[in-house]
Amino acid sequence: MPLLPPIGAEIPCSMLGINSSLKIRNAPVTVDFRGGIKHRVDVNPNDPENSVRLRVVGFKISAELPALNGGGVATITIEQNDVDVDPKSLLRVAQRFPPKFENIMVLPFTMSIDQRGNGEPSIWTTKDPAQLIGMITQFPPKGDLYQLARPVELVDLENPNNTGLRI
């Protein structure tokens, strides 16, 4: 029985990021993200026997943000930047029995912060893609933990020199 998902399969996964730490304009905040990601399985030409590439075909998570600067509650939405034309996400067999996989998700994304009643949302994008890494026992994962490989810096789309946001 093959351990890796079949090439061409589209696999939806739910995502939950409880107590996610953000720094917005030097103010630390903690939020709970909820949403999902959908992968399409592609061949990994570098190691087709032990791994597959995962093309992101849908990604969106959101969280409620407590009131900032005396304003109202805001919604943070993180979603896929663009079509994933060069998939860098990977699912690799780390151990055959019992099955264990390394899953690396490479995610360039856009974050919007929409403060209710405060005009247009602020839009931010990743300087470098986020990398989520998980050692999982099955794919799609169920209850497995992922960690960011490094903090994610975001830049303001209207002012690319402004890096006032970090996850």
PDB file of C-alpha atoms in Angstrom:
ATOM      1  CA  MET A   1       0.000   0.000   0.000  1.00  0.00           C
ATOM      2  CA  PRO A   2       1.519   3.357  -1.011  1.00  0.00           C
ATOM      3  CA  LEU A   3       2.252   5.770   1.806  1.00  0.00           C
ATOM      4  CA  LEU A   4       2.070   8.942  -0.281  1.00  0.00           C
ATOM      5  CA  PRO A   5      -1.163  10.380  -1.705  1.00  0.00           C
ATOM      6  CA  PRO A   6      -1.776   9.828  -5.444  1.00  0.00           C
ATOM      7  CA  ILE A   7      -0.507  12.379  -7.965  1.00  0.00           C
ATOM      8  CA  GLY A   8      -3.283  14.775  -8.967  1.00  0.00           C
ATOM      9  CA  ALA A   9      -5.321  14.323  -5.781  1.00  0.00           C
ATOM     10  CA  GLU A  10      -6.704  17.484  -4.193  1.00  0.00           C
ATOM     11  CA  ILE A  11      -6.619  17.257  -0.415  1.00  0.00           C
ATOM     12  CA  PRO A  12      -8.397  19.738   1.880  1.00  0.00           C
ATOM     13  CA  CYS A  13      -7.030  20.196   5.408  1.00  0.00           C
ATOM     14  CA  SER A  14      -8.503  22.224   8.236  1.00  0.00           C
ATOM     15  CA  MET A  15      -6.178  24.527  10.173  1.00  0.00           C
ATOM     16  CA  LEU A  16      -6.351  25.812  13.713  1.00  0.00           C
ATOM     17  CA  GLY A  17      -3.762  28.177  15.194  1.00  0.00           C
ATOM     18  CA  ILE A  18      -4.605  28.675  18.860  1.00  0.00           C
ATOM     19  CA  ASN A  19      -2.710  31.402  20.754  1.00  0.00           C
ATOM     20  CA  SER A  20      -0.858  32.599  17.650  1.00  0.00           C
ATOM     21  CA  SER A  21       1.510  35.445  18.520  1.00  0.00           C
ATOM     22  CA  LEU A  22       1.669  38.529  16.336  1.00  0.00           C
ATOM     23  CA  LYS A  23       3.441  41.822  16.705  1.00  0.00           C
ATOM     24  CA  ILE A  24       1.540  44.727  15.168  1.00  0.00           C
ATOM     25  CA  ARG A  25       3.426  48.037  15.277  1.00  0.00           C
ATOM     26  CA  ASN A  26       5.483  46.731  18.236  1.00  0.00           C
ATOM     27  CA  ALA A  27       2.349  45.710  20.176  1.00  0.00           C
ATOM     28  CA  PRO A  28       2.222  41.973  20.950  1.00  0.00           C
ATOM     29  CA  VAL A  29      -1.189  40.338  20.438  1.00  0.00           C
ATOM     30  CA  THR A  30      -2.443  36.754  20.602  1.00  0.00           C
ATOM     31  CA  VAL A  31      -5.231  35.431  18.367  1.00  0.00           C
ATOM     32  CA  ASP A  32      -6.865  32.122  17.404  1.00  0.00           C
ATOM     33  CA  PHE A  33      -6.771  31.458  13.647  1.00  0.00           C
ATOM     34  CA  ARG A  34      -9.276  29.100  12.014  1.00  0.00           C
ATOM     35  CA  GLY A  35      -9.594  28.073   8.379  1.00  0.00           C
ATOM     36  CA  GLY A  36      -8.084  25.665   5.919  1.00  0.00           C
ATOM     37  CA  ILE A  37      -5.744  24.832   3.085  1.00  0.00           C
ATOM     38  CA  LYS A  38      -6.175  22.702  -0.012  1.00  0.00           C
ATOM     39  CA  HIS A  39      -3.230  20.947  -1.682  1.00  0.00           C
ATOM     40  CA  ARG A  40      -2.918  19.347  -5.120  1.00  0.00           C
ATOM     41  CA  VAL A  41      -0.368  16.519  -5.160  1.00  0.00           C
ATOM     42  CA  ASP A  42       2.407  16.860  -7.786  1.00  0.00           C
ATOM     43  CA  VAL A  43       5.413  14.703  -8.656  1.00  0.00           C
ATOM     44  CA  ASN A  44       8.659  15.620  -6.916  1.00  0.00           C
ATOM     45  CA  PRO A  45      11.244  15.012  -9.676  1.00  0.00           C
ATOM     46  CA  ASN A  46      14.081  15.212  -7.126  1.00  0.00           C
ATOM     47  CA  ASP A  47      12.809  12.212  -5.101  1.00  0.00           C
ATOM     48  CA  PRO A  48       9.683  10.641  -6.663  1.00  0.00           C
ATOM     49  CA  GLU A  49       9.915   7.437  -4.577  1.00  0.00           C
ATOM     50  CA  ASN A  50       9.897   9.067  -1.138  1.00  0.00           C
ATOM     51  CA  SER A  51       8.169  12.420  -1.550  1.00  0.00           C
ATOM     52  CA  VAL A  52       5.626  14.541  -3.404  1.00  0.00           C
ATOM     53  CA  ARG A  53       5.290  18.255  -3.927  1.00  0.00           C
ATOM     54  CA  LEU A  54       2.145  19.929  -2.674  1.00  0.00           C
ATOM     55  CA  ARG A  55       0.707  22.758  -4.761  1.00  0.00           C
ATOM     56  CA  VAL A  56      -1.439  25.145  -2.713  1.00  0.00           C
ATOM     57  CA  VAL A  57      -4.765  25.595  -4.545  1.00  0.00           C
ATOM     58  CA  GLY A  58      -6.584  27.308  -1.691  1.00  0.00           C
ATOM     59  CA  PHE A  59      -5.562  28.809   1.646  1.00  0.00           C
ATOM     60  CA  LYS A  60      -7.497  31.047   4.009  1.00  0.00           C
ATOM     61  CA  ILE A  61      -7.534  31.483   7.785  1.00  0.00           C
ATOM     62  CA  SER A  62      -8.973  34.265   9.924  1.00  0.00           C
ATOM     63  CA  ALA A  63      -9.109  35.479  13.514  1.00  0.00           C
ATOM     64  CA  GLU A  64     -10.797  38.159  15.586  1.00  0.00           C
ATOM     65  CA  LEU A  65      -8.378  40.777  16.877  1.00  0.00           C
ATOM     66  CA  PRO A  66      -9.108  42.603  20.143  1.00  0.00           C
ATOM     67  CA  ALA A  67      -9.604  46.373  19.886  1.00  0.00           C
ATOM     68  CA  LEU A  68      -6.441  48.267  18.937  1.00  0.00           C
ATOM     69  CA  ASN A  69      -5.659  51.886  19.776  1.00  0.00           C
ATOM     70  CA  GLY A  70      -9.114  52.474  21.217  1.00  0.00           C
ATOM     71  CA  GLY A  71     -10.765  51.295  17.983  1.00  0.00           C
ATOM     72  CA  GLY A  72     -13.261  48.509  17.514  1.00  0.00           C
ATOM     73  CA  VAL A  73     -12.707  44.806  17.104  1.00  0.00           C
ATOM     74  CA  ALA A  74     -10.907  43.842  13.887  1.00  0.00           C
ATOM     75  CA  THR A  75     -10.765  40.752  11.706  1.00  0.00           C
ATOM     76  CA  ILE A  76      -7.429  39.413  10.468  1.00  0.00           C
ATOM     77  CA  THR A  77      -7.579  37.354   7.284  1.00  0.00           C
ATOM     78  CA  ILE A  78      -4.606  35.485   5.842  1.00  0.00           C
ATOM     79  CA  GLU A  79      -4.937  34.044   2.361  1.00  0.00           C
ATOM     80  CA  GLN A  80      -2.950  32.716  -0.536  1.00  0.00           C
ATOM     81  CA  ASN A  81      -1.078  35.433  -2.465  1.00  0.00           C
ATOM     82  CA  ASP A  82      -1.426  34.069  -5.965  1.00  0.00           C
ATOM     83  CA  VAL A  83      -1.590  30.872  -7.993  1.00  0.00           C
ATOM     84  CA  ASP A  84       1.096  28.419  -6.825  1.00  0.00           C
ATOM     85  CA  VAL A  85       2.942  27.953 -10.151  1.00  0.00           C
ATOM     86  CA  ASP A  86       6.158  26.566  -8.633  1.00  0.00           C
ATOM     87  CA  PRO A  87       5.155  24.401  -5.665  1.00  0.00           C
ATOM     88  CA  LYS A  88       7.794  24.298  -2.946  1.00  0.00           C
ATOM     89  CA  SER A  89       5.691  22.600  -0.270  1.00  0.00           C
ATOM     90  CA  LEU A  90       6.754  19.009   0.330  1.00  0.00           C
ATOM     91  CA  LEU A  91       5.512  15.799   1.901  1.00  0.00           C
ATOM     92  CA  ARG A  92       8.348  13.334   2.510  1.00  0.00           C
ATOM     93  CA  VAL A  93       8.357   9.834   3.975  1.00  0.00           C
ATOM     94  CA  ALA A  94      10.663  10.087   7.003  1.00  0.00           C
ATOM     95  CA  GLN A  95       9.999   6.542   8.267  1.00  0.00           C
ATOM     96  CA  ARG A  96       8.111   3.639   6.643  1.00  0.00           C
ATOM     97  CA  PHE A  97       6.963   1.719   9.735  1.00  0.00           C
ATOM     98  CA  PRO A  98       5.279   3.010  11.653  1.00  0.00           C
ATOM     99  CA  PRO A  99       4.614   5.702   9.039  1.00  0.00           C
ATOM    100  CA  LYS A 100       6.051   9.126   9.740  1.00  0.00           C
ATOM    101  CA  PHE A 101       6.185  12.066   7.352  1.00  0.00           C
ATOM    102  CA  GLU A 102       7.876  15.439   7.223  1.00  0.00           C
ATOM    103  CA  ASN A 103       5.494  18.067   5.860  1.00  0.00           C
ATOM    104  CA  ILE A 104       6.926  21.450   4.886  1.00  0.00           C
ATOM    105  CA  MET A 105       4.378  24.056   3.792  1.00  0.00           C
ATOM    106  CA  VAL A 106       5.827  27.069   1.978  1.00  0.00           C
ATOM    107  CA  LEU A 107       3.235  29.849   2.037  1.00  0.00           C
ATOM    108  CA  PRO A 108       3.561  33.312   0.521  1.00  0.00           C
ATOM    109  CA  PHE A 109       0.433  35.090   1.718  1.00  0.00           C
ATOM    110  CA  THR A 110      -1.446  38.346   2.115  1.00  0.00           C
ATOM    111  CA  MET A 111      -2.825  39.488   5.468  1.00  0.00           C
ATOM    112  CA  SER A 112      -5.612  42.016   5.775  1.00  0.00           C
ATOM    113  CA  ILE A 113      -6.627  43.722   9.003  1.00  0.00           C
ATOM    114  CA  ASP A 114     -10.156  45.045   8.767  1.00  0.00           C
ATOM    115  CA  GLN A 115     -11.138  47.218  11.724  1.00  0.00           C
ATOM    116  CA  ARG A 116     -14.923  47.548  11.701  1.00  0.00           C
ATOM    117  CA  GLY A 117     -16.117  51.059  10.989  1.00  0.00           C
ATOM    118  CA  ASN A 118     -12.607  52.264  10.145  1.00  0.00           C
ATOM    119  CA  GLY A 119     -12.596  52.486   6.333  1.00  0.00           C
ATOM    120  CA  GLU A 120     -10.426  50.322   4.125  1.00  0.00           C
ATOM    121  CA  PRO A 121      -8.508  47.358   5.591  1.00  0.00           C
ATOM    122  CA  SER A 122      -4.722  47.514   5.835  1.00  0.00           C
ATOM    123  CA  ILE A 123      -3.092  44.970   3.505  1.00  0.00           C
ATOM    124  CA  TRP A 124       0.228  43.285   4.245  1.00  0.00           C
ATOM    125  CA  THR A 125       2.247  40.651   2.390  1.00  0.00           C
ATOM    126  CA  THR A 126       5.099  38.338   3.332  1.00  0.00           C
ATOM    127  CA  LYS A 127       8.661  39.528   2.666  1.00  0.00           C
ATOM    128  CA  ASP A 128       9.652  35.865   2.392  1.00  0.00           C
ATOM    129  CA  PRO A 129       7.204  32.951   2.384  1.00  0.00           C
ATOM    130  CA  ALA A 130       6.221  31.447   5.722  1.00  0.00           C
ATOM    131  CA  GLN A 131       7.444  27.889   6.308  1.00  0.00           C
ATOM    132  CA  LEU A 132       5.366  25.612   8.510  1.00  0.00           C
ATOM    133  CA  ILE A 133       7.076  22.331   9.412  1.00  0.00           C
ATOM    134  CA  GLY A 134       5.411  19.296  10.933  1.00  0.00           C
ATOM    135  CA  MET A 135       6.425  15.715  11.665  1.00  0.00           C
ATOM    136  CA  ILE A 136       3.131  13.906  11.121  1.00  0.00           C
ATOM    137  CA  THR A 137       1.864  10.323  11.277  1.00  0.00           C
ATOM    138  CA  GLN A 138      -0.664  10.577   8.419  1.00  0.00           C
ATOM    139  CA  PHE A 139      -1.671  12.799   5.531  1.00  0.00           C
ATOM    140  CA  PRO A 140      -3.926  14.673   5.634  1.00  0.00           C
ATOM    141  CA  PRO A 141      -2.804  15.466   9.186  1.00  0.00           C
ATOM    142  CA  LYS A 142      -5.219  15.112  12.082  1.00  0.00           C
ATOM    143  CA  GLY A 143      -4.355  17.084  15.197  1.00  0.00           C
ATOM    144  CA  ASP A 144      -0.644  17.280  14.380  1.00  0.00           C
ATOM    145  CA  LEU A 145       1.384  20.321  15.416  1.00  0.00           C
ATOM    146  CA  TYR A 146       3.325  22.519  13.018  1.00  0.00           C
ATOM    147  CA  GLN A 147       5.926  25.144  13.862  1.00  0.00           C
ATOM    148  CA  LEU A 148       7.083  28.184  11.935  1.00  0.00           C
ATOM    149  CA  ALA A 149      10.659  27.654  10.744  1.00  0.00           C
ATOM    150  CA  ARG A 150      11.346  31.338  11.509  1.00  0.00           C
ATOM    151  CA  PRO A 151       9.356  34.487  12.286  1.00  0.00           C
ATOM    152  CA  VAL A 152       7.454  35.901   9.312  1.00  0.00           C
ATOM    153  CA  GLU A 153       7.962  39.582   8.478  1.00  0.00           C
ATOM    154  CA  LEU A 154       5.183  41.314   6.571  1.00  0.00           C
ATOM    155  CA  VAL A 155       5.393  44.536   4.576  1.00  0.00           C
ATOM    156  CA  ASP A 156       2.672  47.113   3.972  1.00  0.00           C
ATOM    157  CA  LEU A 157       1.567  46.906   0.316  1.00  0.00           C
ATOM    158  CA  GLU A 158       1.216  50.703   0.139  1.00  0.00           C
ATOM    159  CA  ASN A 159       4.608  51.315   1.797  1.00  0.00           C
ATOM    160  CA  PRO A 160       7.032  48.395   1.184  1.00  0.00           C
ATOM    161  CA  ASN A 161       9.613  49.926   3.557  1.00  0.00           C
ATOM    162  CA  ASN A 162       7.144  49.519   6.436  1.00  0.00           C
ATOM    163  CA  THR A 163       7.696  46.145   8.135  1.00  0.00           C
ATOM    164  CA  GLY A 164       5.513  46.816  11.146  1.00  0.00           C
ATOM    165  CA  LEU A 165       4.022  43.335  11.367  1.00  0.00           C
ATOM    166  CA  ARG A 166       5.504  40.000  12.436  1.00  0.00           C
ATOM    167  CA  ILE A 167       4.118  36.549  13.115  1.00  0.00           C
TER     168      ILE A 167
END
